PDB file of C-alpha atoms in Angstrom:
ATOM      1  CA  MET A   5      71.355  -5.972  71.138  1.00  0.00           C
ATOM      2  CA  PRO A   6      72.829  -7.807  68.199  1.00  0.00           C
ATOM      3  CA  ARG A   7      70.961  -7.390  64.912  1.00  0.00           C
ATOM      4  CA  LYS A   8      69.377 -10.358  63.158  1.00  0.00           C
ATOM      5  CA  PRO A   9      71.051 -11.378  59.981  1.00  0.00           C
ATOM      6  CA  PHE A  10      69.378 -10.006  56.725  1.00  0.00           C
ATOM      7  CA  VAL A  11      68.701 -12.580  54.053  1.00  0.00           C
ATOM      8  CA  PRO A  12      68.104 -10.882  50.639  1.00  0.00           C
ATOM      9  CA  GLY A  13      66.820 -14.000  48.927  1.00  0.00           C
ATOM     10  CA  ALA A  14      64.007 -14.546  51.409  1.00  0.00           C
ATOM     11  CA  ALA A  15      62.807 -10.948  51.078  1.00  0.00           C
ATOM     12  CA  LEU A  16      62.659 -11.242  47.325  1.00  0.00           C
ATOM     13  CA  VAL A  17      60.621 -14.433  47.528  1.00  0.00           C
ATOM     14  CA  VAL A  18      58.079 -12.829  49.856  1.00  0.00           C
ATOM     15  CA  ALA A  19      57.783  -9.714  47.674  1.00  0.00           C
ATOM     16  CA  ALA A  20      57.277 -11.783  44.558  1.00  0.00           C
ATOM     17  CA  ALA A  21      54.566 -13.823  46.232  1.00  0.00           C
ATOM     18  CA  LEU A  22      52.719 -10.716  47.384  1.00  0.00           C
ATOM     19  CA  ALA A  23      52.918  -9.161  43.912  1.00  0.00           C
ATOM     20  CA  ALA A  24      51.587 -12.312  42.262  1.00  0.00           C
ATOM     21  CA  GLY A  25      48.681 -12.460  44.683  1.00  0.00           C
ATOM     22  CA  LEU A  26      47.733  -8.846  44.085  1.00  0.00           C
ATOM     23  CA  THR A  27      47.964  -9.295  40.316  1.00  0.00           C
ATOM     24  CA  ALA A  28      45.790 -12.376  40.401  1.00  0.00           C
ATOM     25  CA  CYS A  29      43.119 -10.639  42.466  1.00  0.00           C
ATOM     26  CA  THR A  30      43.108  -7.544  40.296  1.00  0.00           C
ATOM     27  CA  GLY A  31      43.056  -9.493  37.020  1.00  0.00           C
ATOM     28  CA  GLY A  32      40.295 -11.797  38.172  1.00  0.00           C
ATOM     29  CA  SER A  33      37.935  -9.035  39.249  1.00  0.00           C
ATOM     30  CA  GLY A  34      38.623  -7.036  36.113  1.00  0.00           C
ATOM     31  CA  SER A  35      37.973 -10.010  33.898  1.00  0.00           C
ATOM     32  CA  ASP A  36      34.696 -10.790  35.640  1.00  0.00           C
ATOM     33  CA  GLY A  37      33.545  -7.206  35.350  1.00  0.00           C
ATOM     34  CA  GLU A  38      34.368  -6.939  31.652  1.00  0.00           C
ATOM     35  CA  GLU A  39      32.675 -10.239  30.888  1.00  0.00           C
ATOM     36  CA  GLY A  40      29.545  -9.236  32.774  1.00  0.00           C
ATOM     37  CA  ASP A  41      29.342  -5.876  31.006  1.00  0.00           C
ATOM     38  CA  ALA A  42      29.763  -7.508  27.614  1.00  0.00           C
ATOM     39  CA  LYS A  43      27.014 -10.005  28.309  1.00  0.00           C
ATOM     40  CA  SER A  44      24.582  -7.465  29.663  1.00  0.00           C
ATOM     41  CA  GLY A  45      25.302  -5.085  26.813  1.00  0.00           C
ATOM     42  CA  GLY A  46      24.789  -7.800  24.210  1.00  0.00           C
ATOM     43  CA  THR A  47      21.474  -8.805  25.759  1.00  0.00           C
ATOM     44  CA  SER A  48      20.254  -5.206  25.829  1.00  0.00           C
ATOM     45  CA  THR A  49      21.183  -4.635  22.180  1.00  0.00           C
ATOM     46  CA  SER A  50      19.487  -7.798  20.954  1.00  0.00           C
ATOM     47  CA  SER A  51      16.309  -7.035  22.892  1.00  0.00           C
ATOM     48  CA  GLN A  52      16.029  -3.587  21.299  1.00  0.00           C
ATOM     49  CA  ALA A  53      16.600  -4.715  17.705  1.00  0.00           C
ATOM     50  CA  ALA A  54      13.235  -4.860  15.880  1.00  0.00           C
ATOM     51  CA  GLU A  55      12.348  -7.680  13.538  1.00  0.00           C
ATOM     52  CA  PRO A  56      13.069  -7.118   9.827  1.00  0.00           C
ATOM     53  CA  GLY A  57      10.231  -7.372   7.332  1.00  0.00           C
ATOM     54  CA  ARG A  58       9.457 -10.540   5.446  1.00  0.00           C
ATOM     55  CA  TYR A  59      10.269  -9.062   2.053  1.00  0.00           C
ATOM     56  CA  GLN A  60      13.791  -8.057   1.038  1.00  0.00           C
ATOM     57  CA  THR A  61      13.075  -7.733  -2.707  1.00  0.00           C
ATOM     58  CA  LEU A  62      10.072  -7.091  -4.957  1.00  0.00           C
ATOM     59  CA  PRO A  63       8.688  -9.050  -7.925  1.00  0.00           C
ATOM     60  CA  GLU A  64       8.300  -7.661 -11.426  1.00  0.00           C
ATOM     61  CA  ALA A  65       4.951  -5.845 -11.299  1.00  0.00           C
ATOM     62  CA  CYS A  66       3.783  -6.325 -14.894  1.00  0.00           C
ATOM     63  CA  GLY A  67       4.186 -10.091 -14.604  1.00  0.00           C
ATOM     64  CA  LEU A  68       2.154 -10.534 -11.408  1.00  0.00           C
ATOM     65  CA  PRO A  69      -1.483 -10.521 -12.677  1.00  0.00           C
ATOM     66  CA  ALA A  70      -2.572 -13.594 -14.583  1.00  0.00           C
ATOM     67  CA  ARG A  71      -3.348 -13.012 -18.258  1.00  0.00           C
ATOM     68  CA  SER A  72      -6.891 -14.325 -17.737  1.00  0.00           C
ATOM     69  CA  SER A  73      -7.446 -11.723 -14.981  1.00  0.00           C
ATOM     70  CA  LEU A  74      -6.258  -8.934 -17.243  1.00  0.00           C
ATOM     71  CA  ARG A  75      -8.595 -10.042 -20.018  1.00  0.00           C
ATOM     72  CA  GLY A  76     -11.531  -9.897 -17.638  1.00  0.00           C
ATOM     73  CA  MET A  77     -10.603  -6.462 -16.335  1.00  0.00           C
ATOM     74  CA  LEU A  78      -9.898  -5.017 -19.792  1.00  0.00           C
ATOM     75  CA  PRO A  79     -12.822  -6.287 -21.905  1.00  0.00           C
ATOM     76  CA  GLY A  80     -12.969  -5.409 -25.557  1.00  0.00           C
ATOM     77  CA  GLY A  81     -16.698  -5.609 -26.223  1.00  0.00           C
ATOM     78  CA  GLY A  82     -16.215  -8.237 -28.921  1.00  0.00           C
ATOM     79  CA  GLN A  83     -13.333  -6.338 -30.529  1.00  0.00           C
ATOM     80  CA  HIS A  84     -10.806  -8.665 -32.145  1.00  0.00           C
ATOM     81  CA  LEU A  85      -7.168  -8.094 -31.292  1.00  0.00           C
ATOM     82  CA  SER A  86      -4.143  -9.064 -33.312  1.00  0.00           C
ATOM     83  CA  ARG A  87      -1.271 -10.776 -31.538  1.00  0.00           C
ATOM     84  CA  ASP A  88       0.743  -7.557 -31.433  1.00  0.00           C
ATOM     85  CA  GLU A  89      -2.223  -5.569 -30.112  1.00  0.00           C
ATOM     86  CA  ALA A  90      -2.913  -8.125 -27.397  1.00  0.00           C
ATOM     87  CA  LYS A  91       0.745  -8.165 -26.372  1.00  0.00           C
ATOM     88  CA  LYS A  92       0.825  -4.383 -26.126  1.00  0.00           C
ATOM     89  CA  ILE A  93      -2.294  -4.272 -23.954  1.00  0.00           C
ATOM     90  CA  TYR A  94      -1.707  -7.226 -21.642  1.00  0.00           C
ATOM     91  CA  ASP A  95       2.057  -6.914 -21.197  1.00  0.00           C
ATOM     92  CA  GLY A  96       1.503  -3.547 -19.543  1.00  0.00           C
ATOM     93  CA  GLN A  97       3.731  -0.509 -19.244  1.00  0.00           C
ATOM     94  CA  PRO A  98       6.180  -0.685 -16.322  1.00  0.00           C
ATOM     95  CA  ASP A  99       6.655   2.385 -14.163  1.00  0.00           C
ATOM     96  CA  ILE A 100      10.069   4.006 -14.147  1.00  0.00           C
ATOM     97  CA  THR A 101      11.658   3.538 -10.738  1.00  0.00           C
ATOM     98  CA  TYR A 102      15.220   4.025  -9.526  1.00  0.00           C
ATOM     99  CA  ASP A 103      15.265   1.154  -7.022  1.00  0.00           C
ATOM    100  CA  THR A 104      13.238  -1.888  -8.020  1.00  0.00           C
ATOM    101  CA  ASP A 105      13.886  -3.484  -4.636  1.00  0.00           C
ATOM    102  CA  ARG A 106      11.962  -0.666  -2.974  1.00  0.00           C
ATOM    103  CA  ARG A 107       9.185   0.200  -5.451  1.00  0.00           C
ATOM    104  CA  VAL A 108       7.744  -1.199  -8.680  1.00  0.00           C
ATOM    105  CA  GLY A 109       4.611  -0.526 -10.701  1.00  0.00           C
ATOM    106  CA  CYS A 110       2.776  -1.226 -13.934  1.00  0.00           C
ATOM    107  CA  ARG A 111      -0.133   0.208 -15.946  1.00  0.00           C
ATOM    108  CA  TRP A 112      -2.591  -1.305 -18.423  1.00  0.00           C
ATOM    109  CA  THR A 113      -5.085   0.487 -20.699  1.00  0.00           C
ATOM    110  CA  ARG A 114      -7.711  -0.640 -23.186  1.00  0.00           C
ATOM    111  CA  GLU A 115      -9.866   1.683 -25.255  1.00  0.00           C
ATOM    112  CA  THR A 116     -13.156   0.552 -26.784  1.00  0.00           C
ATOM    113  CA  THR A 117     -16.226   2.202 -28.237  1.00  0.00           C
ATOM    114  CA  ALA A 118     -17.981   1.617 -24.893  1.00  0.00           C
ATOM    115  CA  GLY A 119     -15.288   3.480 -22.975  1.00  0.00           C
ATOM    116  CA  THR A 120     -11.759   3.125 -21.652  1.00  0.00           C
ATOM    117  CA  ARG A 121     -10.526   1.070 -18.732  1.00  0.00           C
ATOM    118  CA  HIS A 122      -7.306   1.663 -16.840  1.00  0.00           C
ATOM    119  CA  LEU A 123      -5.570  -0.603 -14.351  1.00  0.00           C
ATOM    120  CA  SER A 124      -2.520   0.432 -12.349  1.00  0.00           C
ATOM    121  CA  LEU A 125      -0.459  -1.425  -9.793  1.00  0.00           C
ATOM    122  CA  ASP A 126       1.993   0.074  -7.290  1.00  0.00           C
ATOM    123  CA  ILE A 127       4.044  -2.102  -4.911  1.00  0.00           C
ATOM    124  CA  GLN A 128       6.154  -0.484  -2.196  1.00  0.00           C
ATOM    125  CA  ARG A 129       8.571  -2.220   0.189  1.00  0.00           C
ATOM    126  CA  VAL A 130       8.917  -0.296   3.429  1.00  0.00           C
ATOM    127  CA  VAL A 131      12.164  -0.367   5.402  1.00  0.00           C
ATOM    128  CA  SER A 132      12.592   1.055   8.904  1.00  0.00           C
ATOM    129  CA  TYR A 133      15.990   2.484   9.746  1.00  0.00           C
ATOM    130  CA  ASP A 134      15.063   2.747  13.413  1.00  0.00           C
ATOM    131  CA  ALA A 135      16.305  -0.246  15.420  1.00  0.00           C
ATOM    132  CA  ALA A 136      13.356   0.134  17.796  1.00  0.00           C
ATOM    133  CA  VAL A 137      10.715   0.082  14.999  1.00  0.00           C
ATOM    134  CA  SER A 138      10.146  -3.005  12.874  1.00  0.00           C
ATOM    135  CA  ASP A 139       9.642  -2.866   9.116  1.00  0.00           C
ATOM    136  CA  ASP A 140       6.078  -4.126   9.608  1.00  0.00           C
ATOM    137  CA  ASP A 141       5.243  -1.357  12.081  1.00  0.00           C
ATOM    138  CA  LYS A 142       6.726   1.231   9.746  1.00  0.00           C
ATOM    139  CA  ALA A 143       4.641  -0.168   6.874  1.00  0.00           C
ATOM    140  CA  GLN A 144       1.514  -0.054   9.027  1.00  0.00           C
ATOM    141  CA  GLY A 145       2.141   3.639   9.620  1.00  0.00           C
ATOM    142  CA  VAL A 146       2.359   4.251   5.854  1.00  0.00           C
ATOM    143  CA  TYR A 147      -0.843   2.252   5.341  1.00  0.00           C
ATOM    144  CA  ASP A 148      -2.664   4.224   8.064  1.00  0.00           C
ATOM    145  CA  SER A 149      -1.690   7.477   6.335  1.00  0.00           C
ATOM    146  CA  LYS A 150      -3.199   6.242   3.071  1.00  0.00           C
ATOM    147  CA  ALA A 151      -6.432   5.201   4.791  1.00  0.00           C
ATOM    148  CA  LEU A 152      -6.647   8.575   6.532  1.00  0.00           C
ATOM    149  CA  ALA A 153      -6.080  10.461   3.274  1.00  0.00           C
ATOM    150  CA  ALA A 154      -8.832   8.404   1.614  1.00  0.00           C
ATOM    151  CA  LYS A 155     -11.191   9.149   4.558  1.00  0.00           C
ATOM    152  CA  ILE A 156     -12.009   5.496   5.009  1.00  0.00           C
ATOM    153  CA  PRO A 157     -14.485   4.937   7.874  1.00  0.00           C
ATOM    154  CA  SER A 158     -12.890   3.337  10.899  1.00  0.00           C
ATOM    155  CA  GLY A 159     -15.594   0.645  11.029  1.00  0.00           C
ATOM    156  CA  GLY A 160     -15.573  -2.329   8.702  1.00  0.00           C
ATOM    157  CA  ASN A 161     -19.202  -2.003   7.575  1.00  0.00           C
ATOM    158  CA  GLY A 162     -18.863   1.132   5.472  1.00  0.00           C
ATOM    159  CA  SER A 163     -20.788   3.336   7.907  1.00  0.00           C
ATOM    160  CA  PRO A 164     -19.290   6.831   8.078  1.00  0.00           C
ATOM    161  CA  SER A 165     -17.704   7.744  11.373  1.00  0.00           C
ATOM    162  CA  PRO A 166     -18.570  11.054  13.104  1.00  0.00           C
ATOM    163  CA  ALA A 167     -15.280  12.490  11.898  1.00  0.00           C
ATOM    164  CA  ASP A 168     -16.070  11.834   8.231  1.00  0.00           C
ATOM    165  CA  PRO A 169     -16.718  14.935   6.119  1.00  0.00           C
ATOM    166  CA  SER A 170     -20.196  15.774   4.932  1.00  0.00           C
ATOM    167  CA  PRO A 171     -21.130  15.058   1.305  1.00  0.00           C
ATOM    168  CA  SER A 172     -20.968  18.770   0.477  1.00  0.00           C
ATOM    169  CA  ALA A 173     -17.498  19.046   1.964  1.00  0.00           C
ATOM    170  CA  THR A 174     -16.391  15.976   0.022  1.00  0.00           C
ATOM    171  CA  LYS A 175     -17.638  17.522  -3.205  1.00  0.00           C
ATOM    172  CA  SER A 176     -15.909  20.815  -2.498  1.00  0.00           C
ATOM    173  CA  GLU A 177     -12.602  19.133  -1.715  1.00  0.00           C
ATOM    174  CA  GLY A 178     -12.815  16.992  -4.833  1.00  0.00           C
ATOM    175  CA  LYS A 179     -12.753  19.866  -7.310  1.00  0.00           C
ATOM    176  CA  GLY A 180      -9.764  19.826  -9.587  1.00  0.00           C
ATOM    177  CA  GLU A 181      -9.082  16.106  -9.148  1.00  0.00           C
ATOM    178  CA  GLY A 182      -9.952  13.400 -11.601  1.00  0.00           C
ATOM    179  CA  LYS A 183      -7.005  12.326 -13.743  1.00  0.00           C
ATOM    180  CA  GLY A 184      -5.686  15.804 -14.381  1.00  0.00           C
ATOM    181  CA  GLU A 185      -8.979  17.334 -15.452  1.00  0.00           C
ATOM    182  CA  GLY A 186      -8.778  20.885 -14.149  1.00  0.00           C
ATOM    183  CA  THR A 187     -12.550  21.362 -14.060  1.00  0.00           C
ATOM    184  CA  GLY A 188     -13.458  17.898 -12.830  1.00  0.00           C
ATOM    185  CA  THR A 189     -15.581  17.358  -9.716  1.00  0.00           C
ATOM    186  CA  THR A 190     -14.894  14.333  -7.549  1.00  0.00           C
ATOM    187  CA  THR A 191     -17.685  12.771  -5.535  1.00  0.00           C
ATOM    188  CA  ASN A 192     -17.246   9.932  -3.086  1.00  0.00           C
ATOM    189  CA  SER A 193     -19.472   6.884  -3.446  1.00  0.00           C
ATOM    190  CA  SER A 194     -21.367   7.959  -0.330  1.00  0.00           C
ATOM    191  CA  THR A 195     -22.511  11.166  -2.092  1.00  0.00           C
ATOM    192  CA  ASP A 196     -26.241  11.813  -1.665  1.00  0.00           C
ATOM    193  CA  LYS A 197     -28.797  12.097  -4.458  1.00  0.00           C
ATOM    194  CA  LYS A 198     -28.919  15.893  -4.381  1.00  0.00           C
ATOM    195  CA  GLU A 199     -25.477  16.056  -5.894  1.00  0.00           C
ATOM    196  CA  GLN A 200     -26.499  13.744  -8.710  1.00  0.00           C
ATOM    197  CA  THR A 201     -29.630  15.576  -9.873  1.00  0.00           C
ATOM    198  CA  PRO A 202     -29.856  18.639 -12.158  1.00  0.00           C
ATOM    199  CA  SER A 203     -31.206  20.754  -9.308  1.00  0.00           C
ATOM    200  CA  GLY A 204     -28.132  19.927  -7.228  1.00  0.00           C
ATOM    201  CA  SER A 205     -25.702  20.919  -9.965  1.00  0.00           C
ATOM    202  CA  PRO A 206     -24.350  24.444  -9.460  1.00  0.00           C
ATOM    203  CA  SER A 207     -23.898  24.948 -13.179  1.00  0.00           C
ATOM    204  CA  GLY A 208     -27.353  23.622 -14.062  1.00  0.00           C
ATOM    205  CA  ALA A 209     -25.816  21.138 -16.508  1.00  0.00           C
ATOM    206  CA  SER A 210     -27.773  17.951 -17.076  1.00  0.00           C
ATOM    207  CA  THR A 211     -26.661  14.943 -15.074  1.00  0.00           C
ATOM    208  CA  PRO A 212     -27.860  11.340 -15.113  1.00  0.00           C
ATOM    209  CA  ALA A 213     -31.200  10.796 -13.435  1.00  0.00           C
ATOM    210  CA  ALA A 214     -30.056   7.621 -11.710  1.00  0.00           C
ATOM    211  CA  ASP A 215     -26.635   7.173 -10.207  1.00  0.00           C
ATOM    212  CA  PRO A 216     -25.625   3.793  -8.772  1.00  0.00           C
ATOM    213  CA  SER A 217     -23.418   5.541  -6.217  1.00  0.00           C
ATOM    214  CA  ALA A 218     -26.451   7.312  -4.757  1.00  0.00           C
ATOM    215  CA  ASP A 219     -27.863   4.050  -3.404  1.00  0.00           C
ATOM    216  CA  LEU A 220     -24.701   2.151  -2.567  1.00  0.00           C
ATOM    217  CA  SER A 221     -25.164  -0.431   0.141  1.00  0.00           C
ATOM    218  CA  ASP A 222     -22.653  -1.125   2.861  1.00  0.00           C
ATOM    219  CA  SER A 223     -21.217  -3.893   0.702  1.00  0.00           C
ATOM    220  CA  THR A 224     -20.073  -1.421  -1.973  1.00  0.00           C
ATOM    221  CA  ALA A 225     -19.367   1.729   0.050  1.00  0.00           C
ATOM    222  CA  PRO A 226     -15.755   2.763   0.848  1.00  0.00           C
ATOM    223  CA  ARG A 227     -14.723   0.501   3.703  1.00  0.00           C
ATOM    224  CA  VAL A 228     -12.132  -1.539   5.529  1.00  0.00           C
ATOM    225  CA  LEU A 229     -11.562  -5.038   4.122  1.00  0.00           C
ATOM    226  CA  ASP A 230     -11.105  -7.730   6.752  1.00  0.00           C
ATOM    227  CA  ASP A 231     -10.136 -10.631   4.507  1.00  0.00           C
ATOM    228  CA  LEU A 232      -7.151  -9.271   2.596  1.00  0.00           C
ATOM    229  CA  GLY A 233      -3.541  -9.214   3.789  1.00  0.00           C
ATOM    230  CA  ASP A 234      -2.679  -7.847   7.225  1.00  0.00           C
ATOM    231  CA  ALA A 235      -4.748  -4.687   6.652  1.00  0.00           C
ATOM    232  CA  ALA A 236      -6.764  -3.442   3.673  1.00  0.00           C
ATOM    233  CA  PHE A 237      -9.358  -0.926   2.530  1.00  0.00           C
ATOM    234  CA  LEU A 238     -11.385  -0.161  -0.589  1.00  0.00           C
ATOM    235  CA  ASN A 239     -12.292   3.277  -1.904  1.00  0.00           C
ATOM    236  CA  ASP A 240     -14.799   4.116  -4.653  1.00  0.00           C
ATOM    237  CA  LYS A 241     -15.133   7.503  -6.327  1.00  0.00           C
ATOM    238  CA  LEU A 242     -17.335   8.746  -9.141  1.00  0.00           C
ATOM    239  CA  VAL A 243     -15.667  11.603 -11.019  1.00  0.00           C
ATOM    240  CA  THR A 244     -17.446  13.906 -13.469  1.00  0.00           C
ATOM    241  CA  ALA A 245     -15.404  16.035 -15.847  1.00  0.00           C
ATOM    242  CA  ASP A 246     -15.942  17.986 -19.050  1.00  0.00           C
ATOM    243  CA  SER A 247     -14.548  15.082 -21.065  1.00  0.00           C
ATOM    244  CA  GLY A 248     -16.879  12.522 -19.514  1.00  0.00           C
ATOM    245  CA  VAL A 249     -17.437  10.508 -16.373  1.00  0.00           C
ATOM    246  CA  HIS A 250     -15.373   7.805 -14.735  1.00  0.00           C
ATOM    247  CA  ARG A 251     -15.423   5.669 -11.630  1.00  0.00           C
ATOM    248  CA  ASP A 252     -12.197   4.928  -9.759  1.00  0.00           C
ATOM    249  CA  VAL A 253     -11.966   1.903  -7.472  1.00  0.00           C
ATOM    250  CA  THR A 254      -8.829   1.666  -5.329  1.00  0.00           C
ATOM    251  CA  VAL A 255      -7.788  -1.271  -3.153  1.00  0.00           C
ATOM    252  CA  VAL A 256      -4.855  -0.833  -0.779  1.00  0.00           C
ATOM    253  CA  PHE A 257      -3.513  -3.665   1.328  1.00  0.00           C
ATOM    254  CA  ARG A 258      -0.478  -4.393   3.478  1.00  0.00           C
ATOM    255  CA  THR A 259       1.272  -7.722   3.810  1.00  0.00           C
ATOM    256  CA  SER A 260       4.198  -7.577   6.234  1.00  0.00           C
ATOM    257  CA  ASN A 261       6.409  -4.684   5.046  1.00  0.00           C
ATOM    258  CA  VAL A 262       4.915  -4.446   1.528  1.00  0.00           C
ATOM    259  CA  ILE A 263       2.042  -2.123   0.579  1.00  0.00           C
ATOM    260  CA  VAL A 264       0.100  -2.777  -2.634  1.00  0.00           C
ATOM    261  CA  THR A 265      -2.082  -0.110  -4.253  1.00  0.00           C
ATOM    262  CA  LEU A 266      -4.371  -1.267  -7.049  1.00  0.00           C
ATOM    263  CA  THR A 267      -6.412   1.310  -8.979  1.00  0.00           C
ATOM    264  CA  TYR A 268      -9.066   0.271 -11.493  1.00  0.00           C
ATOM    265  CA  ASP A 269     -11.211   2.788 -13.357  1.00  0.00           C
ATOM    266  CA  GLN A 270     -13.645   2.996 -16.241  1.00  0.00           C
ATOM    267  CA  TRP A 271     -14.159   6.098 -18.379  1.00  0.00           C
ATOM    268  CA  SER A 272     -17.164   6.999 -20.495  1.00  0.00           C
ATOM    269  CA  THR A 273     -17.620  10.006 -22.741  1.00  0.00           C
ATOM    270  CA  ASP A 274     -21.388   9.525 -22.443  1.00  0.00           C
ATOM    271  CA  LYS A 275     -22.398  10.964 -19.059  1.00  0.00           C
ATOM    272  CA  THR A 276     -25.661   9.026 -19.139  1.00  0.00           C
ATOM    273  CA  MET A 277     -23.706   5.756 -19.101  1.00  0.00           C
ATOM    274  CA  LEU A 278     -22.257   5.582 -15.600  1.00  0.00           C
ATOM    275  CA  PRO A 279     -19.727   2.853 -14.784  1.00  0.00           C
ATOM    276  CA  GLU A 280     -21.180   0.236 -12.471  1.00  0.00           C
ATOM    277  CA  SER A 281     -19.664   0.180  -9.013  1.00  0.00           C
ATOM    278  CA  GLN A 282     -20.308  -3.471  -8.178  1.00  0.00           C
ATOM    279  CA  GLU A 283     -18.589  -4.840 -11.266  1.00  0.00           C
ATOM    280  CA  LEU A 284     -15.469  -2.719 -10.852  1.00  0.00           C
ATOM    281  CA  GLN A 285     -15.194  -3.480  -7.150  1.00  0.00           C
ATOM    282  CA  ASP A 286     -15.639  -7.225  -7.621  1.00  0.00           C
ATOM    283  CA  LYS A 287     -12.889  -7.364 -10.240  1.00  0.00           C
ATOM    284  CA  ALA A 288     -10.537  -5.133  -8.261  1.00  0.00           C
ATOM    285  CA  ARG A 289     -10.981  -7.226  -5.098  1.00  0.00           C
ATOM    286  CA  SER A 290     -10.503 -10.451  -7.034  1.00  0.00           C
ATOM    287  CA  LEU A 291      -7.205  -9.239  -8.477  1.00  0.00           C
ATOM    288  CA  ALA A 292      -6.075  -7.934  -5.077  1.00  0.00           C
ATOM    289  CA  GLY A 293      -6.667 -11.394  -3.606  1.00  0.00           C
ATOM    290  CA  GLU A 294      -4.676 -12.943  -6.446  1.00  0.00           C
ATOM    291  CA  LEU A 295      -1.775 -10.557  -5.831  1.00  0.00           C
ATOM    292  CA  SER A 296      -1.835 -11.222  -2.089  1.00  0.00           C
ATOM    293  CA  GLU A 297      -1.547 -14.963  -2.691  1.00  0.00           C
ATOM    294  CA  SER A 298       1.302 -14.444  -5.180  1.00  0.00           C
ATOM    295  CA  LEU A 299       3.266 -12.347  -2.715  1.00  0.00           C
ATOM    296  CA  SER A 300       2.730 -14.907   0.052  1.00  0.00           C
ATOM    297  CA  GLU A 301       4.227 -17.777  -1.953  1.00  0.00           C
TER     298      GLU A 301
END
């Protein structure tokens, strides 16, 4: 049989059309797949990224408390101060830190014939480097560790929880604390009367007959504070040392990713003159509220 004539041009046109169709199909499916992966991946990444904290910097610590607040917390008992003396006391001494965007602090001291009062302020900005953990959650973990170390009752009314240590255990653990006094004995505000009487003293040394911490009500006992920042607690310790007696009141609160620790104490070389818990706590809480409002502005 005679062969059909071969037309090269027609074959080339058909081949080119087939190649174009295959390329279009392959490119279209590949493009759709890549676009879908990119979208799904972007959505997954954004859903896992935790929220950053509210605070990216920190204020200057010594300038936060109002001058009127400092005067009330550092009374002079009628002692007149020169301008230079007042500036030295109320300006405070800033803490040395290497990154003022992460931590700042300040300390104030005033000595009088009635005793010495100290006020210290520490402000820490917490940053989480875990994309799945927010700065606020990381800060809450740091706050919880501080509350646990201070043995703050879990309830808000100051009532000790079953896990709280006994007064005798608290006294035993407190030895050696107290502002660097090697022989000091620390007692929590919930300490019972036996530890405050001469018969309860292992050394037999005389101690005050009446101790305000022995009859602390729920309103002055170490406790959780419900009306300060996102979370807060107050601790109160009476410390007896060879050089005298002092009461330390500490307020710790968290606001977003910032944790503020305020410590206010009063020293007395006369062990019969015990610092009053209520006064120190009221002033410490008042200043803590002032600081919380300043940080929220």
